Amino acid sequence: MPGKKKEKQENSNKNAWLKYTKEGTEKVFQYCEGYKKFLSECKTERECAEEIIRMAKASGYKDLYSVKKAKAGDKLYVNNMGKAVALFHVGSEPLEKGMKILGAHIDSPRLDLKQNPLYEDTELAMLETHYYGGVKKYQWVAIPLAIHGVAAKKDGTLVNVVIGEDDNDPVIGISDLLIHLSADQMEKKASKVIEGEDLNVLCGSIPLDKEEKEAVKANVARLLKEKYDFEEDDFFSAEFEVVPAGKARDYGLDRSMIMGYGHDDRICAYTSASALFELTETDRTAVCILVDKEEIGSVGATGMHSKFFENAVAELLDRMGDYSELKVRRAMSNSHMLSSDVSAAFDPNFPSVMEKKNTAYFGKGIVFNKYTGSRGKGGSNDANPEFLAKLRAIMEKHSVSYQSAELGKVDQGGGGTIAYIMANYNMQVVDCGVALHNMHAPWEVASKVDVYETKNGYAAFLKEI
Ligand code: MN
Ligand code: MN
């Protein structure tokens, strides 16, 4: 590969930055500019799905449901309710030989507006929220927030709303208690400092002239009506997500890292999709699945537990004139998958929760987690060593920096991913991805070289497995 110092087999202990010449480092930074733009503009699962489909179309992908026939070399996408996407690059081998699958999720922790959110208290207009996913609630106060989402109106139209991202937009936010009056609050446990029902967003304070009752709330309602033709009732059928306002930024004096909202798991989604787009030809069908609802258990029609992907595979076999129930089952069980999600990078500020020999580090490349889970690997997909051996060989053949890690010390906590769900089809699946600092905080941090190595790791997997 151009720009690399030498073709030496990298082991996971080397800092990946050291592999690159000036020219190679420039490529790392360039690739991350694209990722930063994606992360800045796509802050909901819908926005991610839309952008991935736009990118797919630009790479020649067509809607699977719009084509009558499919053959080797075709590139097809499936849009599941605007919140999950599957991309297929059809291979020369029959689908029943299995697929090479990259999977990740595109939902991120946030605060969702309730269905009846708007109210007035002491002449301030407020919005009720219900947090989504695992959040430290105290991190979401006293920071600028934006609203992204859609309202579905009774006539069938969809109103898209983004407020708080343009430099000229206002932001909204949740107040914290002043330190001067926090004597009681400061004695509370961190989980009680800010409670879920107190995550109320302040969104207005000017009363509407001549309105007698709840005039401030009425004024906010008037603004929504004027700008979006949105009635207060329309909150009933809306999905509005309150997220940190602002763009992803270079982080560190050397610009080696990225701070942004929603690295978990858009960092794996973007790298997986772009690795697939780089693929020119393939023997077995190459796939990228990007799903919703991982942060709340992969439930619902747009989560990984949904039959959506299995249905899409059946439809693809049908378009290839090769459908049978048995072939669907074989296609699934003969597959190999990198189920990608973020890992915890070692943090010098919090060394006590990590076991240093089995933790991920910034700058050491793509992270493989043989298992995740908690309390004795509970809930984990424990990948087979035979599969891991193949992956090691592939990473080394393509000079990709990789590392092995688990999420923290034994019995310190843990987490789940979508791997176990796909493993139910009896396919070979392993968890892997990019390591972060501040996971699930409003602003998460990742290393640029890890983003690039991970994309290269996915590309190598698609070529070789
Ligand atoms: Mn997560
Ligand atoms: Mn995740």
Short mmCIF file of C-alpha atoms and ligand atoms in Angstrom, two decimals:
data_model
loop_
_atom_site.label_atom_id
_atom_site.label_comp_id
_atom_site.label_asym_id
_atom_site.label_seq_id
_atom_site.Cartn_x
_atom_site.Cartn_y
_atom_site.Cartn_z
CA MET A 1 0.00 0.00 0.00
CA PRO A 2 1.37 3.43 -0.85
CA GLY A 3 2.38 5.68 1.97
CA LYS A 4 3.34 2.94 4.34
CA LYS A 5 6.86 2.74 5.74
CA LYS A 6 7.33 -0.97 5.28
CA GLU A 7 5.25 -4.04 4.58
CA LYS A 8 6.26 -5.59 7.91
CA GLN A 9 3.55 -7.70 9.59
CA GLU A 10 2.09 -5.44 12.24
CA ASN A 11 1.26 -6.81 15.63
CA SER A 12 -1.34 -5.30 17.87
CA ASN A 13 1.20 -3.75 20.23
CA LYS A 14 2.56 -1.17 17.81
CA ASN A 15 1.09 2.30 17.69
CA ALA A 16 -0.58 2.51 14.29
CA TRP A 17 0.48 6.13 13.71
CA LEU A 18 4.09 4.91 13.46
CA LYS A 19 3.22 2.81 10.40
CA TYR A 20 2.53 5.81 8.25
CA THR A 21 4.75 8.19 6.35
CA LYS A 22 3.63 11.82 6.01
CA GLU A 23 1.64 10.86 2.93
CA GLY A 24 -0.05 7.95 4.71
CA THR A 25 -0.92 10.14 7.69
CA GLU A 26 -2.48 12.61 5.26
CA LYS A 27 -4.77 9.81 3.99
CA VAL A 28 -5.85 9.03 7.55
CA PHE A 29 -6.77 12.68 8.11
CA GLN A 30 -8.53 12.96 4.75
CA TYR A 31 -10.69 9.89 5.35
CA CYS A 32 -11.65 11.27 8.75
CA GLU A 33 -12.82 14.57 7.21
CA GLY A 34 -15.54 12.58 5.43
CA TYR A 35 -16.44 10.80 8.65
CA LYS A 36 -16.57 14.06 10.61
CA LYS A 37 -18.99 15.53 8.07
CA PHE A 38 -21.19 12.41 8.29
CA LEU A 39 -21.16 12.54 12.09
CA SER A 40 -21.95 16.27 12.15
CA GLU A 41 -24.88 15.98 9.77
CA CYS A 42 -26.38 12.64 10.80
CA LYS A 43 -27.57 12.74 14.38
CA THR A 44 -30.57 10.42 14.20
CA GLU A 45 -31.04 6.92 12.77
CA ARG A 46 -33.24 8.45 10.04
CA GLU A 47 -30.60 10.99 9.04
CA CYS A 48 -27.95 8.23 8.98
CA ALA A 49 -30.13 5.89 6.89
CA GLU A 50 -30.92 8.68 4.43
CA GLU A 51 -27.28 9.67 4.01
CA ILE A 52 -26.07 6.06 3.66
CA ILE A 53 -28.70 5.47 0.95
CA ARG A 54 -27.60 8.68 -0.80
CA MET A 55 -23.99 7.44 -0.71
CA ALA A 56 -25.09 3.99 -1.89
CA LYS A 57 -26.99 5.42 -4.86
CA ALA A 58 -23.92 7.47 -5.77
CA SER A 59 -21.98 4.16 -5.79
CA GLY A 60 -24.50 2.56 -8.15
CA TYR A 61 -26.83 0.86 -5.65
CA LYS A 62 -30.50 0.40 -6.58
CA ASP A 63 -33.55 -0.36 -4.44
CA LEU A 64 -33.87 -4.16 -4.23
CA TYR A 65 -37.66 -3.85 -4.18
CA SER A 66 -37.65 -1.85 -7.42
CA VAL A 67 -35.75 -4.44 -9.49
CA LYS A 68 -37.26 -7.55 -11.05
CA LYS A 69 -34.04 -9.51 -11.49
CA ALA A 70 -30.66 -9.54 -9.79
CA LYS A 71 -27.34 -11.05 -10.84
CA ALA A 72 -23.67 -11.13 -9.85
CA GLY A 73 -22.17 -7.66 -9.71
CA ASP A 74 -25.46 -5.93 -8.89
CA LYS A 75 -25.52 -3.48 -6.02
CA LEU A 76 -28.80 -3.32 -4.12
CA TYR A 77 -30.12 -1.59 -1.02
CA VAL A 78 -33.13 -2.11 1.21
CA ASN A 79 -34.56 0.77 3.23
CA ASN A 80 -36.42 -0.45 6.33
CA MET A 81 -38.86 2.29 7.37
CA GLY A 82 -36.20 4.94 6.91
CA LYS A 83 -34.37 3.82 10.03
CA ALA A 84 -32.38 0.73 9.01
CA VAL A 85 -30.58 -0.17 5.80
CA ALA A 86 -29.15 -3.31 4.20
CA LEU A 87 -26.70 -3.04 1.30
CA PHE A 88 -25.90 -6.02 -0.92
CA HIS A 89 -23.03 -6.26 -3.41
CA VAL A 90 -24.04 -9.47 -5.18
CA GLY A 91 -21.21 -11.94 -5.61
CA SER A 92 -20.40 -14.47 -8.33
CA GLU A 93 -21.01 -17.42 -5.95
CA PRO A 94 -24.58 -18.58 -5.20
CA LEU A 95 -26.07 -16.80 -2.17
CA GLU A 96 -26.52 -20.11 -0.36
CA LYS A 97 -22.72 -20.24 0.03
CA GLY A 98 -23.18 -17.50 2.60
CA MET A 99 -22.46 -13.79 2.76
CA LYS A 100 -19.70 -11.62 4.17
CA ILE A 101 -21.55 -9.26 6.44
CA LEU A 102 -20.56 -6.00 8.12
CA GLY A 103 -23.12 -4.87 10.68
CA ALA A 104 -23.42 -1.85 12.96
CA HIS A 105 -26.10 0.30 14.55
CA ILE A 106 -27.09 3.88 13.73
CA ASP A 107 -29.12 4.84 16.81
CA SER A 108 -27.33 6.67 19.64
CA PRO A 109 -28.18 7.63 23.22
CA ARG A 110 -30.19 10.84 23.42
CA LEU A 111 -33.31 12.44 24.92
CA ASP A 112 -36.57 11.82 23.07
CA LEU A 113 -39.47 14.26 23.35
CA LYS A 114 -42.53 12.69 24.92
CA GLN A 115 -45.74 12.55 22.83
CA ASN A 116 -47.26 15.39 24.84
CA PRO A 117 -44.14 17.41 25.58
CA LEU A 118 -44.98 21.12 25.54
CA TYR A 119 -46.01 22.87 28.76
CA GLU A 120 -45.63 26.16 30.57
CA ASP A 121 -44.30 26.65 34.08
CA THR A 122 -43.87 30.11 35.63
CA GLU A 123 -44.00 31.74 32.21
CA LEU A 124 -41.32 29.49 30.74
CA ALA A 125 -42.06 27.09 27.88
CA MET A 126 -40.73 23.60 28.57
CA LEU A 127 -40.50 20.24 26.79
CA GLU A 128 -40.81 16.87 28.53
CA THR A 129 -38.29 14.19 27.50
CA HIS A 130 -37.72 10.49 28.04
CA TYR A 131 -34.09 9.49 27.73
CA TYR A 132 -33.15 6.80 25.19
CA GLY A 133 -30.36 4.31 25.92
CA GLY A 134 -27.88 4.33 28.76
CA VAL A 135 -27.05 7.90 29.74
CA LYS A 136 -25.47 9.59 32.75
CA LYS A 137 -28.29 12.12 33.12
CA TYR A 138 -26.11 14.74 34.81
CA GLN A 139 -24.06 15.01 31.59
CA TRP A 140 -27.02 16.39 29.63
CA VAL A 141 -27.60 19.60 31.58
CA ALA A 142 -26.03 23.01 30.95
CA ILE A 143 -24.95 22.18 27.38
CA PRO A 144 -26.35 23.44 24.07
CA LEU A 145 -28.89 21.01 22.62
CA ALA A 146 -30.58 20.70 19.24
CA ILE A 147 -33.81 19.03 18.09
CA HIS A 148 -33.75 16.62 15.13
CA GLY A 149 -36.70 14.61 13.98
CA VAL A 150 -39.89 14.21 12.06
CA ALA A 151 -43.56 14.80 12.65
CA ALA A 152 -46.00 12.66 10.68
CA LYS A 153 -49.14 14.66 9.99
CA LYS A 154 -52.64 13.19 9.68
CA ASP A 155 -52.68 13.90 5.93
CA GLY A 156 -49.67 11.61 5.49
CA THR A 157 -47.03 14.31 5.04
CA LEU A 158 -43.79 14.16 6.99
CA VAL A 159 -42.33 17.34 8.44
CA ASN A 160 -38.55 17.27 8.91
CA VAL A 161 -37.22 19.40 11.72
CA VAL A 162 -33.63 20.34 12.60
CA ILE A 163 -33.20 23.25 15.00
CA GLY A 164 -29.92 24.15 16.66
CA GLU A 165 -27.28 23.17 14.11
CA ASP A 166 -27.03 26.20 11.82
CA ASP A 167 -24.86 29.03 13.20
CA ASN A 168 -27.93 31.27 13.01
CA ASP A 169 -30.21 28.79 14.79
CA PRO A 170 -31.07 29.09 18.44
CA VAL A 171 -30.18 26.17 20.71
CA ILE A 172 -32.19 24.78 23.61
CA GLY A 173 -31.06 23.17 26.84
CA ILE A 174 -31.69 21.76 30.29
CA SER A 175 -30.73 23.82 33.30
CA ASP A 176 -28.55 22.69 36.19
CA LEU A 177 -28.73 24.01 39.73
CA LEU A 178 -26.35 26.83 40.63
CA ILE A 179 -23.46 25.69 42.83
CA HIS A 180 -24.44 28.33 45.42
CA LEU A 181 -27.66 26.47 46.23
CA SER A 182 -26.44 22.93 45.63
CA ALA A 183 -25.62 21.90 49.19
CA ASP A 184 -28.26 19.12 49.14
CA GLN A 185 -27.71 18.16 45.50
CA MET A 186 -23.95 17.71 45.99
CA GLU A 187 -24.58 15.08 48.65
CA LYS A 188 -26.61 12.91 46.24
CA LYS A 189 -25.42 9.84 44.35
CA ALA A 190 -24.48 10.58 40.73
CA SER A 191 -27.52 8.59 39.53
CA LYS A 192 -29.80 10.92 41.54
CA VAL A 193 -28.13 14.29 40.95
CA ILE A 194 -30.34 14.81 37.90
CA GLU A 195 -33.30 12.44 37.64
CA GLY A 196 -34.95 11.26 34.45
CA GLU A 197 -38.17 13.16 35.01
CA ASP A 198 -36.17 16.37 35.55
CA LEU A 199 -34.68 16.36 32.04
CA ASN A 200 -37.03 19.12 30.93
CA VAL A 201 -35.89 21.34 28.08
CA LEU A 202 -36.33 25.11 28.31
CA CYS A 203 -37.48 26.38 24.91
CA GLY A 204 -39.06 29.84 25.29
CA SER A 205 -39.90 32.80 27.51
CA ILE A 206 -41.75 35.48 25.51
CA PRO A 207 -45.53 35.58 26.09
CA LEU A 208 -47.78 35.86 23.07
CA ASP A 209 -49.47 39.26 23.06
CA LYS A 210 -53.18 39.25 24.00
CA GLU A 211 -53.08 35.58 25.00
CA GLU A 212 -54.46 35.21 28.54
CA LYS A 213 -53.60 31.62 29.39
CA GLU A 214 -50.14 30.01 28.99
CA ALA A 215 -49.06 32.79 26.68
CA VAL A 216 -45.40 31.69 26.50
CA LYS A 217 -46.33 28.17 25.47
CA ALA A 218 -48.78 29.67 22.96
CA ASN A 219 -45.96 31.71 21.47
CA VAL A 220 -43.75 28.63 20.98
CA ALA A 221 -46.73 26.83 19.40
CA ARG A 222 -47.21 29.84 17.09
CA LEU A 223 -43.55 29.68 16.00
CA LEU A 224 -43.83 25.96 15.20
CA LYS A 225 -46.99 26.61 13.21
CA GLU A 226 -45.38 29.47 11.26
CA LYS A 227 -42.12 27.72 10.44
CA TYR A 228 -43.21 24.08 10.06
CA ASP A 229 -47.02 24.21 9.74
CA PHE A 230 -46.93 22.08 12.84
CA GLU A 231 -49.87 21.92 15.27
CA GLU A 232 -49.35 21.06 18.91
CA ASP A 233 -51.43 17.88 18.37
CA ASP A 234 -48.84 16.72 15.84
CA PHE A 235 -46.43 15.84 18.67
CA PHE A 236 -48.68 12.78 19.03
CA SER A 237 -47.20 11.28 15.86
CA ALA A 238 -43.71 12.76 15.99
CA GLU A 239 -40.24 11.46 16.75
CA PHE A 240 -38.15 14.35 17.99
CA GLU A 241 -34.72 13.62 19.37
CA VAL A 242 -32.87 16.10 21.56
CA VAL A 243 -29.14 15.78 20.87
CA PRO A 244 -25.98 17.81 21.57
CA ALA A 245 -25.86 20.84 19.24
CA GLY A 246 -22.81 21.40 17.06
CA LYS A 247 -20.34 19.72 14.77
CA ALA A 248 -17.77 17.00 15.32
CA ARG A 249 -14.36 18.61 15.92
CA ASP A 250 -10.71 17.71 15.78
CA TYR A 251 -9.59 16.83 19.29
CA GLY A 252 -6.07 17.12 20.68
CA LEU A 253 -3.39 19.69 19.88
CA ASP A 254 -2.10 17.30 17.22
CA ARG A 255 -5.64 16.84 15.79
CA SER A 256 -5.21 13.09 16.20
CA MET A 257 -8.69 12.46 17.57
CA ILE A 258 -12.32 13.42 16.87
CA MET A 259 -14.81 14.64 19.43
CA GLY A 260 -18.37 14.21 18.27
CA TYR A 261 -21.87 13.15 19.22
CA GLY A 262 -22.87 9.58 18.33
CA HIS A 263 -19.57 7.85 17.53
CA ASP A 264 -21.42 4.91 19.14
CA ASP A 265 -22.07 3.45 16.67
CA ARG A 266 -21.97 5.67 13.59
CA ILE A 267 -18.20 5.28 13.61
CA CYS A 268 -18.64 1.58 12.76
CA ALA A 269 -21.58 2.28 10.45
CA TYR A 270 -19.66 4.80 8.33
CA THR A 271 -16.50 2.67 8.14
CA SER A 272 -18.50 -0.49 7.32
CA ALA A 273 -20.48 1.22 4.55
CA SER A 274 -17.46 2.93 3.05
CA ALA A 275 -15.48 -0.35 3.05
CA LEU A 276 -18.34 -1.94 1.10
CA PHE A 277 -18.44 0.97 -1.36
CA GLU A 278 -14.71 0.47 -2.02
CA LEU A 279 -15.26 -3.17 -3.04
CA THR A 280 -14.94 -3.65 -6.81
CA GLU A 281 -15.79 -7.33 -7.20
CA THR A 282 -16.60 -10.21 -4.89
CA ASP A 283 -17.00 -13.98 -4.90
CA ARG A 284 -19.53 -14.35 -2.09
CA THR A 285 -22.11 -11.60 -1.68
CA ALA A 286 -20.86 -8.72 0.46
CA VAL A 287 -23.34 -7.05 2.78
CA CYS A 288 -23.59 -4.09 5.14
CA ILE A 289 -26.46 -3.97 7.64
CA LEU A 290 -27.09 -0.79 9.59
CA VAL A 291 -29.79 -1.09 12.22
CA ASP A 292 -31.74 0.96 14.73
CA LYS A 293 -32.70 0.35 18.39
CA GLU A 294 -29.43 -1.32 19.51
CA GLU A 295 -29.24 1.02 22.49
CA ILE A 296 -32.55 -0.27 23.83
CA GLY A 297 -32.12 -3.97 23.10
CA SER A 298 -32.36 -4.24 19.28
CA VAL A 299 -36.15 -4.48 19.59
CA GLY A 300 -38.88 -3.37 17.20
CA ALA A 301 -39.28 -3.56 13.44
CA THR A 302 -36.13 -1.53 12.78
CA GLY A 303 -33.90 -3.31 15.34
CA MET A 304 -31.71 -6.35 14.65
CA HIS A 305 -34.27 -8.75 16.18
CA SER A 306 -36.65 -7.82 13.34
CA LYS A 307 -37.10 -10.24 10.43
CA PHE A 308 -36.21 -7.39 8.07
CA PHE A 309 -32.79 -8.72 7.08
CA GLU A 310 -33.89 -12.34 6.67
CA ASN A 311 -36.79 -11.09 4.50
CA ALA A 312 -34.38 -9.04 2.39
CA VAL A 313 -32.20 -12.12 1.80
CA ALA A 314 -35.30 -14.09 0.73
CA GLU A 315 -36.28 -11.27 -1.64
CA LEU A 316 -32.77 -11.20 -3.10
CA LEU A 317 -32.84 -14.97 -3.73
CA ASP A 318 -36.22 -14.47 -5.37
CA ARG A 319 -34.80 -11.76 -7.69
CA MET A 320 -32.00 -14.16 -8.59
CA GLY A 321 -34.56 -16.84 -9.49
CA ASP A 322 -33.08 -19.03 -6.78
CA TYR A 323 -35.50 -18.81 -3.85
CA SER A 324 -36.25 -21.61 -1.46
CA GLU A 325 -36.66 -21.62 2.30
CA LEU A 326 -33.69 -23.96 2.52
CA LYS A 327 -31.51 -21.59 0.51
CA VAL A 328 -32.41 -18.70 2.81
CA ARG A 329 -31.32 -20.80 5.77
CA ARG A 330 -28.08 -21.82 4.07
CA ALA A 331 -27.34 -18.24 3.02
CA MET A 332 -27.66 -17.15 6.64
CA SER A 333 -25.84 -20.03 8.32
CA ASN A 334 -22.93 -20.09 5.87
CA SER A 335 -22.24 -16.40 6.45
CA HIS A 336 -19.39 -14.68 8.24
CA MET A 337 -20.02 -11.44 10.06
CA LEU A 338 -18.11 -8.63 11.73
CA SER A 339 -20.66 -7.26 14.16
CA SER A 340 -19.27 -3.85 14.86
CA ASP A 341 -19.76 -1.70 17.87
CA VAL A 342 -17.61 0.62 19.91
CA SER A 343 -15.23 -0.48 22.66
CA ALA A 344 -13.90 1.33 25.72
CA ALA A 345 -10.41 2.72 25.17
CA PHE A 346 -8.05 2.74 28.13
CA ASP A 347 -8.35 6.10 29.89
CA PRO A 348 -5.49 7.26 32.15
CA ASN A 349 -8.08 9.15 34.22
CA PHE A 350 -9.93 5.92 35.06
CA PRO A 351 -7.38 3.11 35.16
CA SER A 352 -9.09 1.18 37.95
CA VAL A 353 -11.94 -0.20 35.79
CA MET A 354 -9.60 -1.69 33.17
CA GLU A 355 -7.40 -4.74 33.15
CA LYS A 356 -4.47 -3.38 31.16
CA LYS A 357 -3.54 -6.55 29.29
CA ASN A 358 -7.03 -7.04 27.88
CA THR A 359 -8.23 -3.55 27.16
CA ALA A 360 -8.35 -1.48 23.99
CA TYR A 361 -6.05 1.48 23.43
CA PHE A 362 -6.20 4.52 21.18
CA GLY A 363 -3.87 4.14 18.23
CA LYS A 364 -3.78 0.34 18.20
CA GLY A 365 -6.33 -0.16 15.45
CA ILE A 366 -9.51 -2.18 15.06
CA VAL A 367 -10.63 -3.90 18.27
CA PHE A 368 -11.80 -7.52 18.31
CA ASN A 369 -13.90 -8.58 21.28
CA LYS A 370 -14.05 -12.36 21.35
CA TYR A 371 -16.86 -11.93 23.83
CA THR A 372 -18.78 -9.11 25.52
CA GLY A 373 -21.46 -9.56 28.17
CA SER A 374 -21.38 -9.19 31.94
CA ARG A 375 -21.39 -11.29 35.13
CA GLY A 376 -19.54 -14.28 33.69
CA LYS A 377 -19.93 -13.37 29.97
CA GLY A 378 -23.73 -13.30 30.39
CA GLY A 379 -25.52 -12.34 27.17
CA SER A 380 -22.38 -12.62 25.10
CA ASN A 381 -21.70 -13.99 21.65
CA ASP A 382 -18.45 -15.83 22.29
CA ALA A 383 -16.76 -16.05 18.88
CA ASN A 384 -15.06 -19.26 17.76
CA PRO A 385 -11.25 -19.29 17.84
CA GLU A 386 -11.15 -20.84 14.36
CA PHE A 387 -12.91 -17.73 13.01
CA LEU A 388 -10.62 -15.42 15.00
CA ALA A 389 -7.57 -17.19 13.55
CA LYS A 390 -8.80 -16.47 10.02
CA LEU A 391 -9.34 -12.83 10.91
CA ARG A 392 -5.83 -12.49 12.38
CA ALA A 393 -4.38 -13.86 9.18
CA ILE A 394 -6.47 -11.45 7.07
CA MET A 395 -5.56 -8.39 9.17
CA GLU A 396 -1.86 -9.25 9.00
CA LYS A 397 -1.95 -9.95 5.27
CA HIS A 398 -3.35 -6.44 4.73
CA SER A 399 -1.13 -4.75 7.37
CA VAL A 400 -4.15 -3.67 9.41
CA SER A 401 -3.44 -2.79 13.04
CA TYR A 402 -5.70 -4.80 15.33
CA GLN A 403 -6.06 -5.51 19.02
CA SER A 404 -7.98 -7.81 21.33
CA ALA A 405 -9.99 -6.40 24.21
CA GLU A 406 -12.87 -6.82 26.57
CA LEU A 407 -15.02 -4.10 28.06
CA GLY A 408 -13.39 -3.39 31.42
CA LYS A 409 -12.45 -5.61 34.31
CA VAL A 410 -14.38 -8.76 35.14
CA ASP A 411 -17.57 -7.86 37.06
CA GLN A 412 -17.04 -4.13 36.55
CA GLY A 413 -20.05 -3.85 34.22
CA GLY A 414 -20.36 -4.77 30.57
CA GLY A 415 -22.44 -4.27 27.49
CA GLY A 416 -24.23 -6.01 24.63
CA THR A 417 -24.28 -5.70 20.85
CA ILE A 418 -26.13 -7.23 17.88
CA ALA A 419 -23.67 -10.15 17.47
CA TYR A 420 -25.65 -12.73 19.46
CA ILE A 421 -28.77 -12.08 17.38
CA MET A 422 -27.01 -12.90 14.10
CA ALA A 423 -25.26 -15.86 15.74
CA ASN A 424 -28.74 -17.34 16.25
CA TYR A 425 -28.69 -18.09 12.50
CA ASN A 426 -25.67 -20.28 13.20
CA MET A 427 -23.30 -17.98 11.34
CA GLN A 428 -19.75 -17.10 12.40
CA VAL A 429 -19.91 -13.73 14.15
CA VAL A 430 -17.42 -11.71 16.14
CA ASP A 431 -17.72 -8.34 17.82
CA CYS A 432 -15.28 -5.72 16.68
CA GLY A 433 -15.06 -1.98 16.24
CA VAL A 434 -13.44 1.27 17.33
CA ALA A 435 -12.41 2.18 20.88
CA LEU A 436 -13.76 5.38 22.47
CA HIS A 437 -13.31 7.66 25.43
CA ASN A 438 -16.51 9.09 26.99
CA MET A 439 -18.75 6.38 25.51
CA HIS A 440 -22.44 7.42 25.76
CA ALA A 441 -21.52 10.95 26.91
CA PRO A 442 -22.89 13.83 24.81
CA TRP A 443 -19.42 14.23 23.27
CA GLU A 444 -17.49 11.02 22.63
CA VAL A 445 -13.86 10.78 21.50
CA ALA A 446 -12.18 8.45 18.98
CA SER A 447 -8.70 8.21 17.47
CA LYS A 448 -8.48 9.03 13.78
CA VAL A 449 -5.97 6.31 13.03
CA ASP A 450 -8.30 3.74 14.60
CA VAL A 451 -11.14 4.94 12.35
CA TYR A 452 -8.91 4.45 9.30
CA GLU A 453 -7.49 1.09 10.40
CA THR A 454 -11.02 -0.15 11.11
CA LYS A 455 -12.21 0.82 7.63
CA ASN A 456 -9.18 -0.98 6.18
CA GLY A 457 -9.89 -3.99 8.40
CA TYR A 458 -13.46 -4.18 7.05
CA ALA A 459 -12.23 -3.82 3.48
CA ALA A 460 -9.70 -6.64 4.03
CA PHE A 461 -12.45 -8.85 5.51
CA LEU A 462 -14.68 -8.30 2.46
CA LYS A 463 -11.82 -9.18 0.13
CA GLU A 464 -10.56 -12.26 1.91
CA ILE A 465 -13.15 -14.11 3.99
MN MN B 1 -24.02 2.11 23.06
MN MN B 2 -23.09 0.59 20.44
#
